[in-house]
CSV table of C-alpha atoms in Angstrom, one decimal:
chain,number,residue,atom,x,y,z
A,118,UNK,CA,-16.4,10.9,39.5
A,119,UNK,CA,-13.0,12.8,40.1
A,120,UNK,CA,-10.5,11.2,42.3
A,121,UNK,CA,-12.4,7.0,41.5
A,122,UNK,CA,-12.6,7.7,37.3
A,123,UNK,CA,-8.8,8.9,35.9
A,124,UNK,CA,-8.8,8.8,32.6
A,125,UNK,CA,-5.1,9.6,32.4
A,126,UNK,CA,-4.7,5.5,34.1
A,127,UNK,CA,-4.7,3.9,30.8
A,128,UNK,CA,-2.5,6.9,28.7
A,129,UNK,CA,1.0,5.6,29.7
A,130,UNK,CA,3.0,4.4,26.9
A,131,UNK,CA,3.1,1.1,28.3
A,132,UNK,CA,-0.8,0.4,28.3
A,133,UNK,CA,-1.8,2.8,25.6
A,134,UNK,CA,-1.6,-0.2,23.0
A,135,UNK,CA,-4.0,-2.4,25.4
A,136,UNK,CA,-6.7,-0.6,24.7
A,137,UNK,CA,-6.2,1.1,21.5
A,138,UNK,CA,-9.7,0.9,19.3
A,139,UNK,CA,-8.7,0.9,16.0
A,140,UNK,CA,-5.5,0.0,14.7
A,141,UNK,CA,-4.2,0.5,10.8
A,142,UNK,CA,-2.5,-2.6,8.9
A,143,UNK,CA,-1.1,-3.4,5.9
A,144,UNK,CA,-3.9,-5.4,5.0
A,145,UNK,CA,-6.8,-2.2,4.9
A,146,UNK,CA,-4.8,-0.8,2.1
A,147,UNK,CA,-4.8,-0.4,-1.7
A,148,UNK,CA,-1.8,0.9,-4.1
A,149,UNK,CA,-2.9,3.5,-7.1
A,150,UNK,CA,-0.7,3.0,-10.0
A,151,UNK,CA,-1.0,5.0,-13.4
A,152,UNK,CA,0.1,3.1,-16.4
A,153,UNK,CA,0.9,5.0,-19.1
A,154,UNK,CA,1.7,3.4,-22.8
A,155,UNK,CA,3.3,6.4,-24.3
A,156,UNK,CA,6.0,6.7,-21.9
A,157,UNK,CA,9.3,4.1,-21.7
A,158,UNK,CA,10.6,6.0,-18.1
A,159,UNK,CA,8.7,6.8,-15.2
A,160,UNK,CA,7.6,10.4,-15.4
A,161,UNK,CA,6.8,12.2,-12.5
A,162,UNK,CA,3.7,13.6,-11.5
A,163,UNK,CA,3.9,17.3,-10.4
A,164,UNK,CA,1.3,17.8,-8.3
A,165,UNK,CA,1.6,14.7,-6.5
A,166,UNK,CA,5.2,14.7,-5.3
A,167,UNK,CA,6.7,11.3,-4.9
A,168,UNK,CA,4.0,9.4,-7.6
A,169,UNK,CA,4.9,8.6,-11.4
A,170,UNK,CA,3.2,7.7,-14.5
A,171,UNK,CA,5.0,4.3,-15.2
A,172,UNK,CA,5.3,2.6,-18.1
A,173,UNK,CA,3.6,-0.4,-19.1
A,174,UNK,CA,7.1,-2.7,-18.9
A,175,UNK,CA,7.7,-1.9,-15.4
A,176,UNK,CA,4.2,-2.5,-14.0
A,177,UNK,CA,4.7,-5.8,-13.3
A,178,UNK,CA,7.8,-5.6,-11.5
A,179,UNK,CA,5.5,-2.3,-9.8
A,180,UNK,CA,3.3,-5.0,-8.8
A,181,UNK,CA,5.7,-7.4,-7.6
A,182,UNK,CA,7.0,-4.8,-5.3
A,183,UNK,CA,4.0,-3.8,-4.0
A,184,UNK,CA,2.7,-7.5,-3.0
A,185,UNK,CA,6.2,-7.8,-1.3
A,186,UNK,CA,5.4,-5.2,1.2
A,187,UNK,CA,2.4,-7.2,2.1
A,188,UNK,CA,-0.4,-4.7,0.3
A,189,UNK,CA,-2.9,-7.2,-0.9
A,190,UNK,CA,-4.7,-4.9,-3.8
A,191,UNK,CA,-3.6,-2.6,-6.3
A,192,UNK,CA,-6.1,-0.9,-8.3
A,193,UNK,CA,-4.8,0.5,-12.0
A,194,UNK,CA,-5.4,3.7,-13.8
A,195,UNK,CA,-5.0,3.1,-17.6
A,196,UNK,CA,-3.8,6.3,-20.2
A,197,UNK,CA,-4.0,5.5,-23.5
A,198,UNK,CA,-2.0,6.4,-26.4
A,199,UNK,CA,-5.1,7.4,-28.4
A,200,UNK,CA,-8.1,8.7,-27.5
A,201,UNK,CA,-11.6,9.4,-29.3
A,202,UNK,CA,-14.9,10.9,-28.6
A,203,UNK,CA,-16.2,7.5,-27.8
A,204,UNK,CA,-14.2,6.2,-25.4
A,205,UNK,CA,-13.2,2.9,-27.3
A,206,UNK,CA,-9.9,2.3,-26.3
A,207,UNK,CA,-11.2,1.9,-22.9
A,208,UNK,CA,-12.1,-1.8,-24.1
A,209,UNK,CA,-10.3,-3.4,-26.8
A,210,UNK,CA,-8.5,-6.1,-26.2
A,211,UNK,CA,-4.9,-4.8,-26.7
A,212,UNK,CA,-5.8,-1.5,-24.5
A,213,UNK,CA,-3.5,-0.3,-22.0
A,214,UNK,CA,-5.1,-1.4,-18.7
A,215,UNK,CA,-6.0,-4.9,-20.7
A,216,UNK,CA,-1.9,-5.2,-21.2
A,217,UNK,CA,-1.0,-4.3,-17.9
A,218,UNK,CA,-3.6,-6.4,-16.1
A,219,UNK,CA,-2.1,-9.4,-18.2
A,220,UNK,CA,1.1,-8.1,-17.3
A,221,UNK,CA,0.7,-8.5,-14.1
A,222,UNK,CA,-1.0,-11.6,-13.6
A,223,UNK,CA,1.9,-13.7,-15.7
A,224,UNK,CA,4.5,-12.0,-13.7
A,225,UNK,CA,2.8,-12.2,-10.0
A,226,UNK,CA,-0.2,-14.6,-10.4
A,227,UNK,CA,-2.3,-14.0,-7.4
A,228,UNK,CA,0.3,-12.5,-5.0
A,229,UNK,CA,-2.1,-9.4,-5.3
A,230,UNK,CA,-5.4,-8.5,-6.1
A,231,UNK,CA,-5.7,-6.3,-9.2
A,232,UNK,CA,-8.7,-3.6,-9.1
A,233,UNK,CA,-9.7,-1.8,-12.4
A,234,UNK,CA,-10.7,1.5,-12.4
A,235,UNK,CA,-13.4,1.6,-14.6
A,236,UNK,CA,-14.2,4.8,-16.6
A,237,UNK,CA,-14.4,6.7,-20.0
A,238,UNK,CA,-12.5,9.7,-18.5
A,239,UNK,CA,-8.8,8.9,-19.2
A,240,UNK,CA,-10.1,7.5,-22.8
A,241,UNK,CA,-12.0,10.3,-24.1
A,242,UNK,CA,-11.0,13.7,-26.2
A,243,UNK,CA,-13.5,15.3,-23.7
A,244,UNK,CA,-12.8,13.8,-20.9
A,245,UNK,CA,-16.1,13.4,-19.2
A,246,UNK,CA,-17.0,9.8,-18.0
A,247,UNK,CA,-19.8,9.4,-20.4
A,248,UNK,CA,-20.9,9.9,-23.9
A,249,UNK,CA,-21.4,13.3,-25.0
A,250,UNK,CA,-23.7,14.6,-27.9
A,251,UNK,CA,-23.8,17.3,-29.9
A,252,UNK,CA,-25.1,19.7,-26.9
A,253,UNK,CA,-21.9,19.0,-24.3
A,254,UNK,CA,-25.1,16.8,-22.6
A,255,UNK,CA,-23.4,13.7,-20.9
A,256,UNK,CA,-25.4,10.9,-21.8
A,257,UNK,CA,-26.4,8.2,-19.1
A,258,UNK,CA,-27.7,5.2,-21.0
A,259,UNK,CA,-25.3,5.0,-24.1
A,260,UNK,CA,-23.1,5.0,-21.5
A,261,UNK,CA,-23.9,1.6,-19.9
A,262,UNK,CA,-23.0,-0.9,-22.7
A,263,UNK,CA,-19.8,0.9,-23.1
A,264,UNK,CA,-18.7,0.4,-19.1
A,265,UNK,CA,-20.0,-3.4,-19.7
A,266,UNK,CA,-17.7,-4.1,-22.8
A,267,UNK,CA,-14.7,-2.4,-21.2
A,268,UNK,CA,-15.4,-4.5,-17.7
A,269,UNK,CA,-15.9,-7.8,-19.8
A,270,UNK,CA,-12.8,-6.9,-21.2
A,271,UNK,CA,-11.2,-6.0,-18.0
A,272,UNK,CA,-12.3,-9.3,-16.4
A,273,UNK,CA,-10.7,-11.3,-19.6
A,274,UNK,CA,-7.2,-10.3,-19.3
A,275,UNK,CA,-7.9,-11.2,-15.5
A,276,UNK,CA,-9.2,-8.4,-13.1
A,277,UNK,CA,-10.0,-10.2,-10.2
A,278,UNK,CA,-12.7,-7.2,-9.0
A,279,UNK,CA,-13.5,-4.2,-11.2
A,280,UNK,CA,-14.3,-0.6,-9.9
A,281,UNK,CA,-17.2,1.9,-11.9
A,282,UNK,CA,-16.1,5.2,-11.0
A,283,UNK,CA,-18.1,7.4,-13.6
A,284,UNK,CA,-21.3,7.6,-11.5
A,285,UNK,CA,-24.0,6.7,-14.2
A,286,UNK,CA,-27.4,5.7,-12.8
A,287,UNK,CA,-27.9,2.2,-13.5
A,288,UNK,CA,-23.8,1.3,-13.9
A,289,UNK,CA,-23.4,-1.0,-11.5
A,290,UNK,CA,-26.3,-3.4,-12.8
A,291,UNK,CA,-25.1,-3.0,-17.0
A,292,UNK,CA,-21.8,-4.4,-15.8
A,293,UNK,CA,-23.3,-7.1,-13.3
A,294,UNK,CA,-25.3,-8.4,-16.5
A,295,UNK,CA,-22.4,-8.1,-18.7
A,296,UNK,CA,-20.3,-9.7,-16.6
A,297,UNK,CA,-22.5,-12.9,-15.9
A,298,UNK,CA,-23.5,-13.0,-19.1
A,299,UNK,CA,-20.2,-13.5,-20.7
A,300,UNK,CA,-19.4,-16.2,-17.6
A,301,UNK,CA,-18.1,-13.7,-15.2
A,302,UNK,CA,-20.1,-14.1,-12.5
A,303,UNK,CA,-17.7,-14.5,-9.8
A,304,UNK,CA,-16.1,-11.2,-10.4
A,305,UNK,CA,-16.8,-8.7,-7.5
A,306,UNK,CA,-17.9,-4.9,-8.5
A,307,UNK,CA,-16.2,-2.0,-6.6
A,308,UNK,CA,-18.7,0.4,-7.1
A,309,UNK,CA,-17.9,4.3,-6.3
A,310,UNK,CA,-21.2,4.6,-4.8
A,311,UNK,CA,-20.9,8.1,-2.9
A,312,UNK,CA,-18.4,9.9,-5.1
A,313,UNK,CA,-18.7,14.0,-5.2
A,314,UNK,CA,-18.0,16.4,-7.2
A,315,UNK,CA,-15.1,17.5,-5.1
A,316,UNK,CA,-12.2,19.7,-6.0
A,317,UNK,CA,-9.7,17.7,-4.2
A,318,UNK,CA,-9.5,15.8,-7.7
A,319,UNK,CA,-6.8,18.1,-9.7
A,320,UNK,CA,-3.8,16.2,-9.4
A,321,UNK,CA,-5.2,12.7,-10.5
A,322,UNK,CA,-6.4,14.9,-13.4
A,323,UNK,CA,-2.7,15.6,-14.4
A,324,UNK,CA,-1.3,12.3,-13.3
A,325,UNK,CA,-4.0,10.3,-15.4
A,326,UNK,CA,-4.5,12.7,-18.3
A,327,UNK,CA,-8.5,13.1,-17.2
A,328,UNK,CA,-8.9,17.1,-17.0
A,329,UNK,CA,-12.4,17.5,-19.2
A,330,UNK,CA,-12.5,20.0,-22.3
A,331,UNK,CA,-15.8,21.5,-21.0
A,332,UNK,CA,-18.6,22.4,-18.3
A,333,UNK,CA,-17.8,20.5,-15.4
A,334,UNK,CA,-19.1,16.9,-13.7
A,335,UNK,CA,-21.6,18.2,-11.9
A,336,UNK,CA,-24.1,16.9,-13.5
A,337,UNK,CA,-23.2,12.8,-12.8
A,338,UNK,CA,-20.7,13.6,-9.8
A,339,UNK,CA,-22.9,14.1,-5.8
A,340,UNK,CA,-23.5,17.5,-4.8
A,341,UNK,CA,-20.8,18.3,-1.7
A,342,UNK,CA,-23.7,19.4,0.3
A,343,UNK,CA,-25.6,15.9,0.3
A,344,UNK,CA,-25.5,13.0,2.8
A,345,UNK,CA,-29.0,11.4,2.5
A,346,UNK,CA,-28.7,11.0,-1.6
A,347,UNK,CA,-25.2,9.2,-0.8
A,348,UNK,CA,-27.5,6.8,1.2
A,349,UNK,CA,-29.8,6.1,-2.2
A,350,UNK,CA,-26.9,5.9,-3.9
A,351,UNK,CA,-25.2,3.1,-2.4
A,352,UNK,CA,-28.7,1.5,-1.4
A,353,UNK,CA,-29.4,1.3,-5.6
A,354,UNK,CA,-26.2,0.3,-5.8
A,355,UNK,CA,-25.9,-2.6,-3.7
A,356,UNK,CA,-29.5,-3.7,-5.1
A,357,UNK,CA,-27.9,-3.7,-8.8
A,358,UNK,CA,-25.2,-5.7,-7.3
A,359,UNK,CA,-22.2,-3.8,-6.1
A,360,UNK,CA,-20.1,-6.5,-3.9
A,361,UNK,CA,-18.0,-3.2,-2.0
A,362,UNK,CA,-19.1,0.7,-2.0
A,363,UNK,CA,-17.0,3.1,-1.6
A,364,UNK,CA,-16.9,6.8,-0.6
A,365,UNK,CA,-14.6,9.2,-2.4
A,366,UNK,CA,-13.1,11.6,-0.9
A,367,UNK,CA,-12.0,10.2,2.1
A,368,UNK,CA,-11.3,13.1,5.0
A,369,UNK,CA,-14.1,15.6,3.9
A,370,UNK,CA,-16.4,13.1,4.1
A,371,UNK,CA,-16.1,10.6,7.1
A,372,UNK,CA,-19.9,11.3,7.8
A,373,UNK,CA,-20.7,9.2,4.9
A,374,UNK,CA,-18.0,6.9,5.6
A,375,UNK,CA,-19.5,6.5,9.0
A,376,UNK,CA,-23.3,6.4,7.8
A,377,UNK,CA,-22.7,4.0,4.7
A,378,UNK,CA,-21.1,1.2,6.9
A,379,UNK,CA,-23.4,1.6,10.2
A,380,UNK,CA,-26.6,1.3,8.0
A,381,UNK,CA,-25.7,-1.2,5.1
A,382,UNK,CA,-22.7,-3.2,7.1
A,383,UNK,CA,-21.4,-4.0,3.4
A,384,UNK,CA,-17.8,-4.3,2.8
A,385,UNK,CA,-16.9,-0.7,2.8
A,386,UNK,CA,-13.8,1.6,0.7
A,387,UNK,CA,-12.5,4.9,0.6
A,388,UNK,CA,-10.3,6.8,-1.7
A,389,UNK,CA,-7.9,9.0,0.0
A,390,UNK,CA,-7.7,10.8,-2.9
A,391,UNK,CA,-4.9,13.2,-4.8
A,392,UNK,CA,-6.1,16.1,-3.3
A,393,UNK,CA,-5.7,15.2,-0.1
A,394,UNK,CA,-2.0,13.6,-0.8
A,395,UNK,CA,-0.7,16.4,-2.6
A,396,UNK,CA,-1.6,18.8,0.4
A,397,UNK,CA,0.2,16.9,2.8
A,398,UNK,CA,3.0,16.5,1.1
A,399,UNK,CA,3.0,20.3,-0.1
A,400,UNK,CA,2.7,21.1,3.9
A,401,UNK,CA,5.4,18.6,5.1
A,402,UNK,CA,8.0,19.6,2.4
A,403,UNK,CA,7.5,23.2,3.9
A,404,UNK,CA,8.4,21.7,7.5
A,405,UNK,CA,4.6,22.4,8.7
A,406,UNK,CA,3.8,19.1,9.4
A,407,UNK,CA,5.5,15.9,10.7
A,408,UNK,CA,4.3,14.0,7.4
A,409,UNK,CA,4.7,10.4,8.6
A,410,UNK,CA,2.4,11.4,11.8
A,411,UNK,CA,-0.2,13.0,10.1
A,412,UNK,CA,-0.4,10.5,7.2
A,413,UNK,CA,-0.8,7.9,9.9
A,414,UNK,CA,-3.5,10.1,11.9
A,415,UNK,CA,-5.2,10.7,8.7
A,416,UNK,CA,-6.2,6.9,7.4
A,417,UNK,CA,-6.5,5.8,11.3
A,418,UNK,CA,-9.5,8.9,11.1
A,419,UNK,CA,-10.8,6.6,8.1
A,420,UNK,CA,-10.3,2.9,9.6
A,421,UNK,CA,-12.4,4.8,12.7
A,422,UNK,CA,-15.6,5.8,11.1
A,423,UNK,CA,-15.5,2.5,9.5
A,424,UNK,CA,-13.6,2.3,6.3
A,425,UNK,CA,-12.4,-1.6,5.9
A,426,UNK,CA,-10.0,-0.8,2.9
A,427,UNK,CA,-8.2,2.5,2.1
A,428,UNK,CA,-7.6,3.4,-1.6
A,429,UNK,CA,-4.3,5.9,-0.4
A,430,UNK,CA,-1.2,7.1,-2.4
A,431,UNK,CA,0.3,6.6,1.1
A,432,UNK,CA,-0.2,3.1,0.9
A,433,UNK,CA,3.9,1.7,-0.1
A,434,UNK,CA,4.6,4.9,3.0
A,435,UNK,CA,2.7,3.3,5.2
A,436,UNK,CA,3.6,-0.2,4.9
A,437,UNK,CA,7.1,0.2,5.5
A,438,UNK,CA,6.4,2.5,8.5
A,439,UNK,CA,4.2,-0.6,9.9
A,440,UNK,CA,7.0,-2.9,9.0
A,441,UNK,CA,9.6,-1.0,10.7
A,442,UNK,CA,7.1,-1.1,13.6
């Protein structure tokens, strides 16, 4: 159609923002932050240049600041000052992500959502996301009434949506019951429908204290290789009653990304995880990469195949780069 069709017509700098398809806002993101109750300073993380554990009398203000750069949603990482092989301190009432949820919420009310992660990893000797017996088996079912308690007890102190992340068949409906049973109904489940067992996990392993003593989480975690079992994943999933689904990584697997919100059309996440973060920033301190372009490139690439929220440790980066806008 060469001379009539010019591609190049709508390029210029002037109309390029005309007909832009996808655009990135403040709005489609979500702030990690590790609490940590054995610390009384921020301690830095170092494999995630940038990030800190921070400790439980600063998360509020934490929260504060984030909601003032116009992030609506924070989702919190607790590590505990004792753990056991049990996982209990994931759920007691005076647990670290209990304190710093009611933290928060006297301090900054609803000026931001707060998200739960909720998991046995950071709370256990062993760190695997489920009870273990004698054998090093993980085991699925004793599991469940574990993540219920700790999401009851989540939702108490005031979690306005809580997220599974430990990937045990039948999860997402345990907590759904325990939620409306104890008169939690109208708390929304976060589910990590499609997460793999993907080795761009190591730094949030140091920064939340979640490295496991043995085997691996093959066994509860997706095999990389997989696309249609992320589909029965987050179809059993939204039947139990998952409100969002999300897909974890985020780069290495925009397929699923793509797949999950073209054939559900549910409210869709993804975690631009610590792998991902730490290699950018590892490539930009090296003067490889222009790290405010590619950070921007990279969660535009996740908005496009259909992401409506991004879980990033860019997220307090890229709000003031919008603002500045």
């Amino acid at each position: 159609m060469f001379p009539i069709t010019r591609m190049r017509r709508l390029r210029s700098s002037r109309l390029r923002p005309l007909v832009r398809e996808t655009e990135l806002d403040v709005k489609d993101l979500i702030c990690p932050v590790f609490v940590d109750e054995t610390i009384t300073e921020p301690v830095e993380i170092n494999s995630m240049p940038g990030y800190s554990r921070l400790p439980l009398d600063m998360i509020a203000d934490e929260a504060g600041c984030i909601a003032d750069m116009g992030i609506p949603a924070l989702i919190l990482f607790g590590i505990p000052a004792k753990k056991d092989e049990m996982g209990t301190h994931a759920y007691g009432e005076d647990d670290v992500t209990q304190k710093a949820v009611r933290a928060i919420k006297k301090e900054a009310g609803n000026d931001i959502i707060v998200i739960t992660d909720l998991c046995l990893c950071e709370y256990t000797t062993h760190g695997h996301c489920g009870v273990v017996n004698e054998a090093h088996e993980i085991l699925n079912d004793p599991t469940l009434d574990i993540l219920g308690k700790t999401a009851v007890s989540h939702a108490r102190a005031g979690a306005d949506i809580v997220a599974p992340s430990g990937m045990m068949d039948g999860m997402v409906k345990a907590i759904r019951n325990a939620l409306d049973d104890n008169d939690f109904k109208d708390v929304p489940i976060m589910s990590y429908a499609a997460k793999y067992c993907s080795a761009f996990y190591g730094p949030f392993r140091e920064a939340a204290g979640s490295g496991y003593a043995f085997g691996d989480r093959a066994s509860y975690q997706m095999d990389i290789g997989n696309s249609n079992e992320a589909m029965r994943e987050v179809a059993l999933d939204i039947e139990e009653g998952a409100d969002i689904i999300m897909v974890k990584p985020a780069l290495p697997y925009l397929d699923i990304i793509y797949r999950v919100k073209k054939k559900f059309g549910v409210p869709t996440a993804a975690y631009h995880v610590s792998g991902e973060y730490a290699m950018i920033k590892a490539a930009a301190q090296n003067g490889w990469l222009d790290e405010r372009r590619v950070v921007y490139e990279s969660l535009l690439s996740i908005k496009r195949a259909g992401a409506d929220m991004i879980l990033t440790y860019f997220a307090k980066d890229v709000a003031k780069e919008i603002a500045s806008k």
